[in-house]
Amino acid sequence: MTAPGPAGRSAPERTGAAARDTGPGGAAGRPGAGAAPDGVLILRRQAQRESAARTYARSLPIVPVRARGLTIEGADGRRYLDCLSGAGTLALGHNHPVVLDAIRGVLDSGAPLHVLDLATPVKDAFTTELFACLPAALAADARIQFCGPAGTDAVEAALRLVRTATGRSGLLAFTGAYHGMTAGALDASGGAPDVRVTRLPFPQDLRCPFGVGGPEGAELGARWAENLLDDPKSGVSAPAGMIVEPVQGEGGVLPAPDAWLRRMRELTATRGIPLIADEVQTGVGRTGAFWGVDHAGVVPDVMVLSKAIGGSLPLAVVVYRADLDVWGPGAHAGTFRGNQLAMAAGTATLAFVRENRLAERAAALGERMLTALRGLAAAQPCIGDVRGRGLMIGVELVDPDTGAAAPALAAAVRQECLDRGLIVELGGRHSAVVRLLPPLILTDEQAAAVLDRLAEAIPAAARRPR
Ligand code: PMP
């Protein structure tokens, strides 16, 4: 695969495979040696056979057959710049050589691929590398629990951990949060009420619940939290923990202000409430620091990790202060806790990000992209806000007349992007935020190409009849 097209090239490129694609029912559709897969047919079968709950597949009708770095090639021969990156999983992009080498190394060594939670050299190396990357104050006396492989598994484990350690059941969580799809994680997320979860306002400027935004809005939220905990008649009993994303991702790319996060750390520490940082999406350099909490200098009691730590393969862990480690054997189990390929891929990814200072790179490049997007916003009244941290960027689309979130326009932008060979996803309360989660290995030229395509797509979508 060749590099993505130069900045400004706006149509998805076609490779030689396109010429071979004879469309539905054509020769290319028949499986067999050398035959190109028939994307149209595959998509049709997917629509017929897969669940109504499928998500990305609906808005991104692509059949990826090859990928490298930022670029995905579809069965139709089109190439796309992938700014979804497996929902933020692919810190090094697709098929990075160090990740492939690590996977091949395990395969060629004869090591078992699956060993429950037994000790192996591959796991030992992963834990050593992860501990080397953790905030030093946590790593100094940390424990690690390998969970089932999804982020939501690690969230469940973290909740069970703090509930066991404190003997309490309540939880503090935030509006707009997303922690996963299993019962406990879903309860902690913004859309699902649970009597054990007390919902606190997450700071945001554009739609600040107190109408002021900025540091003042964040401070009011912190006072509300403090008051709930200290008022004996607030109806909120002492919780088992507080769970927070350093940057809300699915909630619409909302960075927690540093001072506010420090206030959350202080108010939990002084009241003996474990602070759980959900770094599933923000970890491993994504936000321009190795961990999202590093920006504020906050050391949580528990960190929930998944996505990038598996180097594109499924892996999730919880790391936490040793004195919380009072749960018994089997308190949190699961069959798939020993994926050796994921651990090897994860070790390689963590080491590559650390050694090549990709967090710093994400910070610098992300800042430049935010500046460029703010320039675009000045000329496009349908852009209500541009925000983010590092290479976790959101562009909120609004109705220029009312300022209301504009989900239909955002969906049109996503489609216009796709037509121009750029993959983006939507997030936010109203699915009106176009999200960019490019890999940390993004080059300046690629960043320019992404911005050019987005800059074309937004006015094109705005021109569509409403
Ligand atoms: N926490 C956060 C912050 C997430 O962004 C996600 C997934 N987007 C999860 C937890 C859940 O991870 P998974 O989908 O792997 O269960």
XYZ file of C-alpha atoms and ligand atoms in Angstrom:
482
model
C 0.000 0.000 0.000
C 1.275 3.445 -0.839
C 1.082 6.463 1.434
C -2.153 8.410 1.621
C -2.642 11.064 -0.963
C -1.181 14.537 -0.663
C -2.942 17.224 1.283
C -5.979 18.497 -0.483
C -6.702 15.430 -2.563
C -10.347 15.055 -1.883
C -11.696 11.936 -3.574
C -10.984 8.461 -2.223
C -8.216 7.023 -4.297
C -8.603 3.752 -6.096
C -5.914 1.163 -6.344
C -5.522 -1.567 -8.912
C -8.006 -3.652 -6.977
C -10.730 -1.292 -8.123
C -10.184 -2.274 -11.681
C -10.668 -5.913 -10.759
C -13.892 -5.241 -8.874
C -16.586 -6.191 -11.303
C -19.431 -5.478 -8.913
C -22.193 -7.696 -7.574
C -22.354 -11.066 -9.208
C -19.211 -10.401 -11.230
C -16.200 -12.660 -11.353
C -14.574 -10.749 -8.501
C -17.414 -11.760 -6.217
C -16.647 -15.462 -6.378
C -14.340 -16.723 -3.666
C -11.236 -18.414 -4.950
C -7.531 -18.017 -5.466
C -6.672 -14.466 -6.430
C -10.288 -13.252 -6.614
C -10.918 -9.828 -5.112
C -13.682 -9.952 -2.488
C -16.948 -8.493 -3.645
C -17.615 -5.708 -1.180
C -21.144 -5.011 -2.340
C -22.124 -8.624 -1.821
C -20.436 -8.789 1.565
C -22.237 -5.661 2.706
C -25.530 -7.022 1.475
C -24.999 -10.270 3.378
C -24.008 -8.332 6.479
C -27.212 -6.316 6.377
C -29.212 -9.522 6.018
C -27.430 -11.571 8.658
C -26.121 -9.273 11.362
C -27.946 -7.806 14.305
C -30.091 -4.701 14.202
C -27.788 -3.448 16.975
C -24.780 -3.134 14.647
C -23.403 0.375 14.759
C -20.375 1.602 12.832
C -21.205 -0.758 9.989
C -24.333 1.248 9.224
C -22.701 4.618 8.683
C -19.427 3.286 7.264
C -20.331 0.847 4.497
C -16.734 -0.168 3.869
C -15.293 -3.672 3.587
C -11.688 -3.253 4.743
C -9.308 -5.693 3.129
C -5.931 -4.084 3.863
C -4.695 -1.425 6.215
C -1.457 0.258 7.184
C -0.919 3.216 9.465
C -3.664 5.780 8.929
C -4.943 4.151 5.771
C -7.613 1.526 5.174
C -8.217 0.006 1.764
C -11.705 -1.247 0.997
C -12.690 -4.216 -1.141
C -13.671 -1.735 -3.844
C -10.089 -0.500 -4.001
C -10.846 2.832 -2.348
C -8.467 4.112 0.283
C -9.557 6.025 3.344
C -7.799 8.028 6.037
C -8.989 6.351 9.221
C -9.610 8.885 11.975
C -11.745 6.428 13.934
C -8.785 4.126 14.682
C -10.878 1.324 16.134
C -12.640 3.826 18.442
C -9.293 5.095 19.654
C -7.638 1.700 19.970
C -4.948 1.972 17.321
C -2.326 4.198 18.937
C 0.180 3.168 16.265
C -2.335 2.909 13.455
C -3.069 -0.254 11.527
C -0.507 -3.054 11.339
C 2.448 -1.137 12.719
C 5.678 -3.101 12.090
C 6.610 -3.275 15.800
C 3.185 -4.696 16.614
C 3.335 -7.242 13.794
C 6.865 -8.280 14.826
C 5.748 -8.765 18.420
C 2.802 -10.917 17.350
C 4.982 -12.965 14.995
C 7.543 -13.376 17.773
C 4.993 -15.095 19.991
C 3.630 -17.205 17.141
C 7.101 -18.367 16.128
C 8.194 -19.100 19.711
C 5.768 -21.954 20.304
C 4.393 -20.201 23.402
C 0.784 -21.032 24.292
C -1.695 -18.434 23.050
C -4.173 -18.829 25.870
C -3.361 -19.621 29.494
C -6.158 -18.151 31.668
C -4.308 -15.997 34.212
C -1.159 -18.095 34.509
C 2.245 -16.421 34.622
C 4.182 -16.345 31.342
C 7.262 -14.495 30.134
C 5.046 -12.549 27.708
C 2.749 -11.438 30.521
C 5.689 -10.638 32.777
C 7.154 -8.389 30.069
C 3.784 -6.652 29.551
C 3.337 -5.951 33.265
C 6.912 -4.668 33.562
C 6.451 -2.295 30.614
C 3.046 -1.115 31.827
C 4.368 -0.416 35.319
C 7.241 1.546 33.777
C 4.673 3.732 32.008
C 2.273 4.271 34.938
C 2.300 7.468 36.997
C 5.310 6.864 39.285
C 3.359 7.437 42.502
C 0.883 4.699 41.552
C 3.471 2.294 40.111
C 5.477 2.448 43.332
C 2.959 0.201 45.072
C 0.436 -0.976 42.492
C -1.381 -4.218 41.826
C -2.770 -5.323 38.486
C -5.839 -7.410 37.735
C -6.158 -8.908 34.264
C -9.851 -8.933 33.312
C -11.947 -10.113 30.441
C -10.665 -8.322 27.355
C -13.052 -5.366 26.971
C -12.962 -1.963 28.600
C -16.303 -2.659 30.190
C -14.836 -5.766 31.909
C -12.177 -3.620 33.527
C -14.806 -1.101 34.643
C -16.792 -3.917 36.277
C -13.649 -5.152 37.993
C -12.832 -1.666 39.265
C -16.335 -1.221 40.679
C -16.188 -4.585 42.420
C -12.731 -3.779 43.753
C -13.728 -0.511 45.418
C -17.034 -1.901 46.666
C -15.194 -4.777 48.320
C -12.474 -2.557 49.736
C -14.816 0.080 51.185
C -17.771 -2.137 52.082
C -19.958 0.510 50.441
C -22.028 0.231 47.298
C -22.833 3.756 46.043
C -20.915 5.315 43.195
C -20.263 8.868 42.038
C -20.339 9.239 38.255
C -20.803 12.085 35.804
C -23.323 13.355 33.309
C -22.331 12.375 29.779
C -20.044 9.584 30.977
C -19.478 6.391 29.002
C -17.958 3.370 30.696
C -19.244 0.410 28.704
C -22.164 -1.867 28.038
C -22.193 -4.390 30.892
C -24.608 -3.741 33.736
C -22.351 -1.962 36.235
C -20.528 0.047 33.579
C -23.805 1.026 31.970
C -25.169 2.137 35.337
C -22.156 4.406 35.710
C -22.706 5.870 32.230
C -24.744 9.001 31.663
C -27.716 7.500 29.892
C -28.791 4.921 32.478
C -30.182 5.698 35.907
C -29.308 3.477 38.889
C -30.251 4.169 42.470
C -26.717 3.340 43.568
C -25.186 5.911 41.240
C -25.165 9.597 42.116
C -24.788 11.698 39.002
C -22.613 14.801 39.196
C -22.270 17.502 36.512
C -19.235 17.116 34.249
C -17.808 20.526 33.344
C -18.532 21.817 29.855
C -18.390 25.256 28.360
C -20.854 25.264 25.465
C -23.700 23.633 27.381
C -22.712 24.346 30.986
C -25.610 23.326 33.242
C -24.996 26.471 35.328
C -24.992 28.716 32.265
C -21.529 30.139 32.868
C -18.957 27.616 31.554
C -15.216 28.029 32.033
C -13.493 27.731 35.416
C -16.519 29.222 37.139
C -18.870 26.547 35.797
C -16.397 23.825 36.794
C -16.058 25.285 40.279
C -19.840 25.335 40.732
C -19.940 21.658 39.775
C -17.212 20.864 42.304
C -19.103 22.696 45.039
C -22.252 20.774 44.174
C -20.318 17.502 44.568
C -18.831 18.602 47.883
C -22.164 19.723 49.198
C -23.834 16.421 48.314
C -21.172 14.502 50.187
C -21.165 16.701 53.272
C -24.861 17.472 53.683
C -26.227 14.731 55.975
C -29.652 15.240 54.415
C -28.526 15.224 50.757
C -29.798 11.678 50.326
C -26.361 10.529 49.173
C -24.568 8.115 51.461
C -20.802 7.667 51.483
C -19.941 6.095 48.120
C -17.553 3.247 47.278
C -15.815 5.350 44.655
C -15.903 8.068 42.035
C -15.370 7.143 38.376
C -14.271 9.793 35.894
C -12.918 10.057 32.342
C -10.056 12.583 32.071
C -11.558 13.514 28.706
C -15.095 12.372 28.042
C -14.934 10.684 24.665
C -18.317 9.298 23.745
C -19.859 12.160 25.751
C -18.629 14.585 23.084
C -14.878 15.138 23.580
C -15.029 17.132 26.791
C -11.677 17.555 28.531
C -11.912 17.710 32.316
C -10.337 21.033 33.346
C -7.103 20.360 35.267
C -8.088 22.430 38.293
C -11.476 20.671 38.463
C -9.879 17.216 38.270
C -7.530 18.199 41.093
C -10.577 19.288 43.112
C -12.163 15.860 42.476
C -8.942 14.226 43.661
C -8.835 16.371 46.760
C -12.481 15.947 47.715
C -12.335 12.170 47.274
C -8.997 11.811 49.088
C -10.111 13.812 52.105
C -13.273 11.720 52.411
C -11.658 8.314 51.898
C -13.377 7.746 48.527
C -11.300 5.834 45.934
C -10.922 7.775 42.680
C -11.206 5.595 39.567
C -9.779 7.078 36.369
C -11.328 5.467 33.300
C -8.395 5.759 30.881
C -9.803 3.230 28.425
C -9.863 5.867 25.670
C -7.507 8.534 27.014
C -4.560 6.298 27.902
C -1.266 5.664 26.079
C -0.539 9.144 24.783
C -3.891 9.851 23.154
C -4.493 13.181 24.934
C -0.955 14.509 24.647
C 0.247 13.067 27.959
C 0.875 9.383 28.583
C -2.253 9.254 30.761
C -5.116 11.710 30.743
C -4.708 12.316 34.481
C -1.091 13.436 33.967
C -2.205 16.847 32.655
C -3.600 17.689 36.089
C -0.852 15.863 37.993
C -3.565 13.741 39.585
C -2.759 10.243 40.855
C -5.925 8.135 40.992
C -6.364 5.153 43.299
C -7.554 2.964 40.444
C -6.930 3.119 36.690
C -9.071 1.271 34.171
C -7.184 0.464 30.972
C -8.054 -1.175 27.663
C -8.082 -0.247 23.941
C -4.515 0.903 23.092
C -2.808 -1.209 25.785
C -3.505 -4.298 23.658
C -1.825 -2.837 20.583
C -4.998 -3.467 18.500
C -5.855 -6.820 20.117
C -8.318 -7.292 23.014
C -6.823 -6.653 26.454
C -8.057 -4.915 29.608
C -6.617 -4.452 33.072
C -7.224 -2.587 36.282
C -4.255 -1.166 38.175
C -4.736 0.094 41.689
C -3.185 0.993 45.030
C -2.021 -2.152 46.835
C -4.030 -1.414 49.990
C -7.275 -1.819 47.987
C -6.266 -5.395 47.177
C -8.443 -7.043 49.777
C -10.743 -9.041 47.500
C -10.425 -12.796 47.553
C -9.239 -15.321 44.962
C -11.690 -15.460 42.067
C -13.463 -12.281 43.171
C -13.239 -11.173 39.569
C -12.556 -13.942 37.074
C -12.980 -14.566 33.347
C -11.754 -17.047 30.763
C -10.064 -14.603 28.427
C -7.532 -12.969 30.717
C -4.413 -14.440 29.197
C -4.301 -13.389 25.547
C -0.583 -13.662 24.861
C -0.740 -12.050 21.425
C -2.507 -9.000 22.878
C 0.039 -8.721 25.668
C 2.945 -8.885 23.226
C 1.282 -6.348 20.903
C 0.540 -4.173 23.927
C 4.095 -4.322 25.253
C 5.412 -3.266 21.849
C 2.894 -0.418 21.624
C 3.557 0.915 25.120
C 7.320 0.805 24.567
C 7.069 2.484 21.159
C 4.883 5.300 22.473
C 7.210 5.821 25.455
C 10.504 5.622 23.563
C 9.360 7.808 20.674
C 7.661 10.352 22.916
C 4.442 10.048 20.953
C 2.439 11.702 23.733
C 4.420 14.903 23.199
C 3.954 14.521 19.462
C 0.179 14.123 19.969
C 0.135 17.246 22.146
C 1.930 19.403 19.576
C 0.109 18.099 16.521
C -3.262 18.122 18.303
C -2.758 21.765 19.265
C -2.011 22.696 15.644
C -5.060 20.800 14.423
C -7.273 22.518 17.016
C -5.952 25.901 15.907
C -6.670 25.096 12.258
C -10.160 23.871 13.107
C -10.881 26.992 15.136
C -9.900 28.999 12.057
C -12.390 26.953 10.086
C -15.048 27.533 12.743
C -14.625 31.290 12.380
C -15.746 30.968 8.752
C -18.421 28.317 9.292
C -21.319 29.369 11.528
C -22.515 25.759 11.754
C -19.450 24.879 13.853
C -20.545 25.597 17.412
C -17.394 24.464 19.189
C -13.982 22.955 18.564
C -12.371 21.218 21.517
C -10.129 18.408 22.549
C -6.803 17.383 23.917
C -3.928 15.876 21.972
C -5.274 13.686 19.195
C -8.732 13.408 20.711
C -10.596 16.161 18.893
C -14.268 17.106 18.567
C -16.100 19.522 16.279
C -19.649 20.219 17.440
C -22.154 21.020 14.696
C -25.002 23.366 15.541
C -27.928 25.084 13.908
C -26.440 28.535 13.156
C -29.752 30.225 13.926
C -30.560 28.618 17.269
C -27.236 27.188 18.459
C -28.988 23.853 19.049
C -27.014 20.670 18.443
C -27.377 19.559 14.801
C -27.204 15.743 14.596
C -28.523 15.548 11.012
C -25.883 17.997 9.859
C -23.204 16.031 11.736
C -24.343 12.837 10.020
C -24.170 14.645 6.673
C -20.620 15.783 7.485
C -19.649 12.193 8.274
C -21.041 11.108 4.898
C -19.320 13.952 3.019
C -16.080 12.971 4.754
C -16.521 9.366 3.698
C -17.152 10.468 0.113
C -13.799 12.280 0.301
C -11.972 9.271 1.727
C -11.988 10.266 5.390
C -13.439 8.108 8.156
C -14.798 10.003 11.173
C -17.371 9.095 13.781
C -19.915 11.041 15.770
C -20.300 11.389 19.506
C -21.769 13.655 22.093
C -25.132 13.839 23.817
C -26.969 14.446 20.562
C -24.526 12.714 18.186
C -23.673 16.150 16.840
C -19.927 16.062 17.521
C -17.616 14.950 14.719
C -14.792 13.084 16.424
C -11.207 12.707 15.264
C -9.104 9.963 16.877
C -6.205 9.549 14.456
C -3.269 7.318 15.357
C -0.387 8.957 17.219
C 1.949 8.248 14.289
C 0.033 10.757 12.148
C 2.431 12.774 9.993
C 2.120 16.518 9.379
C 1.186 15.806 5.764
C -1.508 13.346 6.805
C -2.887 15.808 9.360
C -3.113 18.428 6.614
C -4.937 15.958 4.352
C -7.415 15.131 7.138
C -8.075 18.816 7.779
C -8.454 19.602 4.080
C -11.045 16.881 3.632
C -12.959 17.960 6.719
C -12.793 21.601 5.600
C -14.409 20.589 2.311
C -16.939 18.239 3.891
C -18.431 20.683 6.407
C -19.572 23.388 3.951
C -20.680 20.682 1.511
C -22.900 19.185 4.224
C -24.158 22.615 5.253
C -25.173 23.313 1.629
C -27.324 20.180 1.491
C -31.059 20.951 1.655
C -32.278 20.579 5.247
N -14.669 3.459 29.031
C -14.478 4.390 28.100
C -13.997 5.737 28.517
C -14.733 4.102 26.759
O -14.542 5.056 25.833
C -15.179 2.811 26.410
C -15.457 2.432 24.962
N -15.593 3.431 24.052
C -15.369 1.879 27.423
C -15.084 2.220 28.725
C -15.861 0.494 27.116
O -14.910 -0.234 26.433
P -15.363 -1.527 25.589
O -16.175 -1.035 24.443
O -14.078 -2.162 25.156
O -16.139 -2.380 26.518
